[in-house]
Short mmCIF file of C-alpha atoms in Angstrom, two decimals:
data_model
loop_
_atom_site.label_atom_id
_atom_site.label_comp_id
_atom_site.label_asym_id
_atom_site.label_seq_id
_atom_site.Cartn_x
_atom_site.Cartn_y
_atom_site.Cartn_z
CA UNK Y 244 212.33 270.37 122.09
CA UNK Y 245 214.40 272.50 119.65
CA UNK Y 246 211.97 274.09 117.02
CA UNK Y 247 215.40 274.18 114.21
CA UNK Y 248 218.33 272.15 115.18
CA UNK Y 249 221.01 272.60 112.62
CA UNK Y 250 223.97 269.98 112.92
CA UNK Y 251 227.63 269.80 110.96
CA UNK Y 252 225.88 272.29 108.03
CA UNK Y 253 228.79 271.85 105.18
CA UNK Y 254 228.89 273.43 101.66
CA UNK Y 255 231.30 274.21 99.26
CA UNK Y 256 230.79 276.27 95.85
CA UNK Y 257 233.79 275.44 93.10
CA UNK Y 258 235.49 273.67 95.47
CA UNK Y 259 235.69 276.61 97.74
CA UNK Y 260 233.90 275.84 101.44
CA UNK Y 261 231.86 278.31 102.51
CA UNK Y 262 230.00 276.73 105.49
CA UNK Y 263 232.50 274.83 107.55
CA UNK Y 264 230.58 272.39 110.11
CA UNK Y 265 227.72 275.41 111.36
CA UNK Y 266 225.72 274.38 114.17
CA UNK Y 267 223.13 275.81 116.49
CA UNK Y 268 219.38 275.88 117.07
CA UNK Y 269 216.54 277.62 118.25
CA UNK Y 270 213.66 277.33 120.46
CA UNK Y 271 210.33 278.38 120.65
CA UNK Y 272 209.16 281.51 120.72
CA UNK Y 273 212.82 282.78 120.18
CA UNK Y 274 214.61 285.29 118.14
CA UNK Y 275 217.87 284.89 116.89
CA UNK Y 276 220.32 287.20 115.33
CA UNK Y 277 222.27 286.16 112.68
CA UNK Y 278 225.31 288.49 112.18
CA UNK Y 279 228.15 288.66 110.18
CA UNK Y 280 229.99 290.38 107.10
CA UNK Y 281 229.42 289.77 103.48
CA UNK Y 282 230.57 286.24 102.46
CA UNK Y 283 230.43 284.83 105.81
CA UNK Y 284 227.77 282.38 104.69
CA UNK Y 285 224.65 283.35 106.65
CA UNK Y 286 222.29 283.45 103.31
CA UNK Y 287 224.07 280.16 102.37
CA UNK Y 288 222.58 278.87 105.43
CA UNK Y 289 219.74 279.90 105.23
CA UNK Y 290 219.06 278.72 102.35
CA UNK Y 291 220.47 275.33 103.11
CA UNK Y 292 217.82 275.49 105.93
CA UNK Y 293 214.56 276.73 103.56
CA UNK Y 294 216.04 273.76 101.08
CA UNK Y 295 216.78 275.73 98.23
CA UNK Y 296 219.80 274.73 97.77
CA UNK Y 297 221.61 271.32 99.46
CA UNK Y 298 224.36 270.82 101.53
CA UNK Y 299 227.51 268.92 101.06
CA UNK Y 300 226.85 267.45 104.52
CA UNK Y 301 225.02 267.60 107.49
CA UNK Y 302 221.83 267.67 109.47
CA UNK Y 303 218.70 270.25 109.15
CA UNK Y 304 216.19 269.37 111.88
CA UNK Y 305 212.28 271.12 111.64
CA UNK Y 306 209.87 270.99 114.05
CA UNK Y 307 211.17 267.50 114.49
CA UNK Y 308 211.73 266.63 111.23
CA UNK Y 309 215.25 265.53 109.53
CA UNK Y 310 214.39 268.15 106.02
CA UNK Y 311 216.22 265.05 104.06
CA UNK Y 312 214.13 262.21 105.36
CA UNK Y 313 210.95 263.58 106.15
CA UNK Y 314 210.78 266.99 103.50
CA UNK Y 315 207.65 267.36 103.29
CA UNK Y 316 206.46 267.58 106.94
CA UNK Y 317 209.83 269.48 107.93
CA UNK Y 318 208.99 272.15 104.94
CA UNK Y 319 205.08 272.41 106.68
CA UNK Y 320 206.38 274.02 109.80
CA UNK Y 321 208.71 276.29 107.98
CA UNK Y 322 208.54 279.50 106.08
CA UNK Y 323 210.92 281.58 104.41
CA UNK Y 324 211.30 285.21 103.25
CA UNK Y 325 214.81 285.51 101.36
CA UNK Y 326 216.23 287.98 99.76
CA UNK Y 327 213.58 291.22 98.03
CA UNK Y 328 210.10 290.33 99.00
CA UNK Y 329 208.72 287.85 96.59
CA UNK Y 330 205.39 289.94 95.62
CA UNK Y 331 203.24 290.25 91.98
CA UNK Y 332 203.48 294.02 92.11
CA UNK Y 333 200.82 294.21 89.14
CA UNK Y 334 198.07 292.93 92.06
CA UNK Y 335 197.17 294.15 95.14
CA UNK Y 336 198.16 293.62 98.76
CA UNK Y 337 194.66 291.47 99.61
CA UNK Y 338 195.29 289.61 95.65
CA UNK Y 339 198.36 289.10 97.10
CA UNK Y 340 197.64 287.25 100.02
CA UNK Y 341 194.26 285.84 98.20
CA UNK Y 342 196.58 283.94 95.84
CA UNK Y 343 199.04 282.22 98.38
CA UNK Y 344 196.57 281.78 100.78
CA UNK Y 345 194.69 279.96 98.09
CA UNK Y 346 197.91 277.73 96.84
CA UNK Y 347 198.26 276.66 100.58
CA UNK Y 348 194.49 275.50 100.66
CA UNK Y 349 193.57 278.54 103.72
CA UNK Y 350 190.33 280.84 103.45
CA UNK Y 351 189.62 284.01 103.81
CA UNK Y 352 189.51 284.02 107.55
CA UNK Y 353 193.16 282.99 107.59
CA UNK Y 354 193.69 286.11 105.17
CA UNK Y 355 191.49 288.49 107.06
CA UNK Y 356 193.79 287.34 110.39
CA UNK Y 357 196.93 288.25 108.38
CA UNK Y 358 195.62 291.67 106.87
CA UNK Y 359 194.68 292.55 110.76
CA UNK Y 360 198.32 290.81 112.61
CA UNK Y 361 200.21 293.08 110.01
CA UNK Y 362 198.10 296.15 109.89
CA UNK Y 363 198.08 296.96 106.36
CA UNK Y 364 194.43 298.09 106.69
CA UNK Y 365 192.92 299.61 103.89
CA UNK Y 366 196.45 299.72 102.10
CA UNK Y 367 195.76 295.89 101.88
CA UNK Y 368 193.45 297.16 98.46
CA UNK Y 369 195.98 298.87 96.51
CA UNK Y 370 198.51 297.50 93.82
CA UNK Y 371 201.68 296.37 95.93
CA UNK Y 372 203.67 298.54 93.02
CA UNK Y 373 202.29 301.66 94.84
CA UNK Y 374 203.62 300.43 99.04
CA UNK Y 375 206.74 301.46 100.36
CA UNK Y 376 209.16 299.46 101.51
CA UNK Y 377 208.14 299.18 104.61
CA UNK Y 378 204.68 298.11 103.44
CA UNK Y 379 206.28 295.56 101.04
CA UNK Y 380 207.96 294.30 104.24
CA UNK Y 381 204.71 293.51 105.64
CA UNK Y 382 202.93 292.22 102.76
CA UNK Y 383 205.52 289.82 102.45
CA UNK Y 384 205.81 288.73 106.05
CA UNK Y 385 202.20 288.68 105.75
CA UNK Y 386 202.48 285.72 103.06
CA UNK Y 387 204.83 284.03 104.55
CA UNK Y 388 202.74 283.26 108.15
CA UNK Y 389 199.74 282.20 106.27
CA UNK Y 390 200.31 278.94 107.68
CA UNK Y 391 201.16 279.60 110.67
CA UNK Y 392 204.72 277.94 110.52
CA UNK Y 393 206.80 277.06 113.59
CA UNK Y 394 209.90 278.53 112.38
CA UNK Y 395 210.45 281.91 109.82
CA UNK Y 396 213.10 282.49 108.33
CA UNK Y 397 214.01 286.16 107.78
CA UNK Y 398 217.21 287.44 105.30
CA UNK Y 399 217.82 291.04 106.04
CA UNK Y 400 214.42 292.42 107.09
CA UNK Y 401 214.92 295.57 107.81
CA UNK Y 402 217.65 296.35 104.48
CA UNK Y 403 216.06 299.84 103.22
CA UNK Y 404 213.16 300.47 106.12
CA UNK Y 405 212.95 303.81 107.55
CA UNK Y 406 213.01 303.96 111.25
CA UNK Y 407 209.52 304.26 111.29
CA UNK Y 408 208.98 301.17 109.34
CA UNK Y 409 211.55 299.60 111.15
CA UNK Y 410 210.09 299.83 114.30
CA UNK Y 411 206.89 298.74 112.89
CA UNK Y 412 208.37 295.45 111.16
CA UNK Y 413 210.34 295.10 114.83
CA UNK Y 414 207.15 295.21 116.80
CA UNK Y 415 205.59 292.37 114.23
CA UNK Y 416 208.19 289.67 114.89
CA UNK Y 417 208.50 289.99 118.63
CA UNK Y 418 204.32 289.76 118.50
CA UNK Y 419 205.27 286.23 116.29
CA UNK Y 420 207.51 285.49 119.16
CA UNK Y 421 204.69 285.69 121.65
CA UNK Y 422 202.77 283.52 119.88
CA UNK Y 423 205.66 280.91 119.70
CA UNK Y 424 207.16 281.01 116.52
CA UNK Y 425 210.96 280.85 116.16
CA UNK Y 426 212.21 283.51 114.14
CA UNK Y 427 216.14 283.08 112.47
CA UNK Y 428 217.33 286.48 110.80
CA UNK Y 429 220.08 287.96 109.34
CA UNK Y 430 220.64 291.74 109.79
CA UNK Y 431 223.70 294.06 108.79
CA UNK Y 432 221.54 296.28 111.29
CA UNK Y 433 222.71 295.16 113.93
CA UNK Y 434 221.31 297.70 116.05
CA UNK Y 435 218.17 296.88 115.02
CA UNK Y 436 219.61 292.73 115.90
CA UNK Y 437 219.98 293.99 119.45
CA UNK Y 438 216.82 295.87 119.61
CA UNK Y 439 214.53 292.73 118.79
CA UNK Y 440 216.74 289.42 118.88
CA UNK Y 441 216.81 287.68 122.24
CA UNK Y 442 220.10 286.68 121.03
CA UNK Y 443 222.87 286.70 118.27
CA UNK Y 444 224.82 283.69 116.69
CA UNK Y 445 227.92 285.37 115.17
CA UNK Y 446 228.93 283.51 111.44
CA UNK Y 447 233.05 284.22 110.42
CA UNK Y 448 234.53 282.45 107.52
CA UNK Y 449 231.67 279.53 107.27
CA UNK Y 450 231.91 279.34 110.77
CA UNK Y 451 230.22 280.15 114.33
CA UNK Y 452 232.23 282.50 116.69
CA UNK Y 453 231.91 281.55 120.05
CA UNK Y 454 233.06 284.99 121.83
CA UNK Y 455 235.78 284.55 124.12
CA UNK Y 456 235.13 283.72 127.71
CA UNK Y 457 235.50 287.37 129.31
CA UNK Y 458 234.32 289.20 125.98
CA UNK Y 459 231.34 291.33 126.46
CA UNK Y 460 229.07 293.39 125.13
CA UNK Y 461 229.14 296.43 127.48
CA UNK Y 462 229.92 299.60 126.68
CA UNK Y 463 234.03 300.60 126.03
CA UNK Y 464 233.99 303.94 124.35
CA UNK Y 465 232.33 307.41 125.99
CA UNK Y 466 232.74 310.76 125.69
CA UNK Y 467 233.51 313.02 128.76
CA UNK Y 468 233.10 316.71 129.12
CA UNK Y 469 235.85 317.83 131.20
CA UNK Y 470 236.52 321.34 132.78
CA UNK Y 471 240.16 321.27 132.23
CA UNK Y 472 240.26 319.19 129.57
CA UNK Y 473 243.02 320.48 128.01
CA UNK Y 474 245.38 318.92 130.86
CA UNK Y 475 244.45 315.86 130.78
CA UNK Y 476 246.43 314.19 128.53
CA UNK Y 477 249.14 313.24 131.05
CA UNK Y 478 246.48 311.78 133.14
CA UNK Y 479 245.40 310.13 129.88
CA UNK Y 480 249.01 308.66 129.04
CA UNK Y 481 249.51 307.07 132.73
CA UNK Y 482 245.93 305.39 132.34
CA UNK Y 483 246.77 303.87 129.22
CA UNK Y 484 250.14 302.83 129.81
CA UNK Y 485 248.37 300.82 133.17
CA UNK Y 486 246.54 298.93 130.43
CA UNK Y 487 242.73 300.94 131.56
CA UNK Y 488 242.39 302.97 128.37
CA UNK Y 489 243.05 301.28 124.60
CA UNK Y 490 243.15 305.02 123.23
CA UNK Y 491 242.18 308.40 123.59
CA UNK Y 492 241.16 311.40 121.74
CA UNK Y 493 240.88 314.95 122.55
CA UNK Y 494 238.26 317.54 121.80
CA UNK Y 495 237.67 321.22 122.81
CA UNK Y 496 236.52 320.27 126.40
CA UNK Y 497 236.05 316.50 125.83
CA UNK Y 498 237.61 313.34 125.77
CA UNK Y 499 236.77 310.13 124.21
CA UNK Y 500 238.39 307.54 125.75
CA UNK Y 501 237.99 303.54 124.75
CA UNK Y 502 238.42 301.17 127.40
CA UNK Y 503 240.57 297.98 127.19
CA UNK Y 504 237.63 296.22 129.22
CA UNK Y 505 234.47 298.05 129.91
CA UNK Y 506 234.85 297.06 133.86
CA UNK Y 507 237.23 300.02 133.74
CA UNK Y 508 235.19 302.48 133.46
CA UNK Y 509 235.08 303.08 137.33
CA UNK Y 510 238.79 302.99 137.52
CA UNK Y 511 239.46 305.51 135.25
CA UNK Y 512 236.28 307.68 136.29
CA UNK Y 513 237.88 307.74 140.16
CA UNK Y 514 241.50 308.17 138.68
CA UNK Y 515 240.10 311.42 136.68
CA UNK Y 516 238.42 312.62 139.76
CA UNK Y 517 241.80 311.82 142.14
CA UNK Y 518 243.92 314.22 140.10
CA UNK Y 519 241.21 316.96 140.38
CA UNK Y 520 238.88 316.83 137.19
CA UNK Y 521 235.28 317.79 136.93
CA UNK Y 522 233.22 315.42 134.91
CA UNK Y 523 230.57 317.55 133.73
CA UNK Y 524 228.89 315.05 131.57
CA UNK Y 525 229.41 311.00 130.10
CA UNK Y 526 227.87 309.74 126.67
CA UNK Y 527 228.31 306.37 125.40
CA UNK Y 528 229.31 306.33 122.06
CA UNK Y 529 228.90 302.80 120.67
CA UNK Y 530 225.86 300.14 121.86
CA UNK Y 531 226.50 296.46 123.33
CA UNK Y 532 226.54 294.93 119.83
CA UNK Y 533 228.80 296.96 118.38
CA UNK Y 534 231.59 296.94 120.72
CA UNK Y 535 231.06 292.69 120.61
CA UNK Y 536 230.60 293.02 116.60
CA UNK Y 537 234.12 294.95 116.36
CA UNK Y 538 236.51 292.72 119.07
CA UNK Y 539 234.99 289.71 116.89
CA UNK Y 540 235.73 290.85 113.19
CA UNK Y 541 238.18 293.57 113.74
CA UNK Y 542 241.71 292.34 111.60
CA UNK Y 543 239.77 289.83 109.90
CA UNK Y 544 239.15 291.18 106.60
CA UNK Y 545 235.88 290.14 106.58
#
């Protein structure tokens, strides 16, 4: 059974749509990317989903539970951290989670679970003013799994985190993972979507992009150190005229070439080699996401 099933999600703001008929779930245990430009609607979906604000049309399913006919059980399996963390900076981290925990009828075990699963340790005693973001990040998520809920919801996580507190925040939602909980978030990270989603659900005008059949993720564009680099732009010309390279770019000694599909890379490697080149050395310049990010919203002016 799907943990979130979202069906036909519609909603327009002054008579301008901005979700046009989104659908997709999520299972258990998974993490999903949600990625896509300003204005393409993923925190109006979300927020659709957490019910704090209500579609023009459609279904929201949770745990089960149709989040119009059945709101309160649907809302019990769900939690929500949208937009800046939601703390009382004047307390501290354990007041904090002392005060939800005690709004949501759970103990101090729960909280003394929580403090330990997000490893704010002693921190846990000073006033939230004084964390960093990345703590912040933490204190929040740490409120918002009190209950244990079956699905989080997560708008731009890692907005502001230093690498190290990225990797920290990364590490805490793949451990919710493992426990089962399905985790929905939105990232303009998204290396950091590719690092810790299992997968990626890409939103464009209101709507979900299905990539093309054939589309991938794999790498196009690398850098080569040549010896003789200098000649190769002939070489260069005849590859990309043969529909292999999209463009090139020349450096003292180097090349960076973008492929037209990345299953060219051999073809171009062998035709480099053929005319006499040394390839002293290959770096990939862009990730998976990236290259699938830019064929999806390049010329859209979004």
């Amino acid at each position: 059974m799907n943990t979130l099933t979202v069906t036909n999600l519609r909603k327009s703001f002054r008579k301008q749509p901005v979700l046009k008929g989104v659908s997709f779930s999520l299972k258990k245990g998974e993490i999903v990317g949600f990625i896509g430009p300003n204005g393409s609607g993923k925190s109006t979906t979300m927020k659709c989903i957490a019910n704090l604000i209500f579609p023009d049309g459609g279904e929201i399913s949770i745990a089960g539970y149709d989040l119009v006919k059945a709101r309160s059980q649907a809302l019990s399996h769900l939690a929500a951290m949208i937009e800046a963390p939601g703390l009382y900076y004047n307390l501290s981290g354990l007041d904090n989670l002392r005060l939800f925990a005690g709004l949501r009828g759970l103990g101090k075990v729960r909280v003394a679970e929580v403090i330990e699963f997000t490893g704010l340790g002693s921190a846990v005693k000073k006033k939230a003013s004084a964390y960093s973001m990345g703590m912040k990040q933490r204190l929040a998520l740490g409120i918002a799994i009190l209950t244990k809920p079956t699905v989080l919801i997560l708008d731009e996580p890692f907005s502001g985190l230093d690498p190290h507190g990225a990797t920290e925040l990364r590490g805490l939602i793949k451990g919710l993972a493992a426990e089962g909980c399905s985790i929905l978030f939105s990232s303009h990270e998204i290396l950091e979507v590719e690092k810790t989603a299992h997968r990626s659900i890409f939103l464009r005008g209101g709507q979900i992009v299905v990539p093309e059949k054939g589309t991938r993720g794999s790498m196009q564009a690398y850098k080569l150190y040549l010896d003789g680099a200098s000649s190769a732009p002939a070489r260069l010309e005849r590859l990309k005229a043969g529909g292999l390279l999209l463009k090139y770019e020349l450096e003292e000694g180097a090349v960076m070439i973008t492929l037209v599909d990345p299953r060219n890379l051999s073809a171009v490697l062998q035709d480099l080699l053929a005319d006499g080149s040394i390839i002293e050395g290959i770096i990939p310049l862009t990730s998976d996401i990236e290259n699938l990010y830019n064929r999806i919203y390049e010329g859209t002016g979004q």
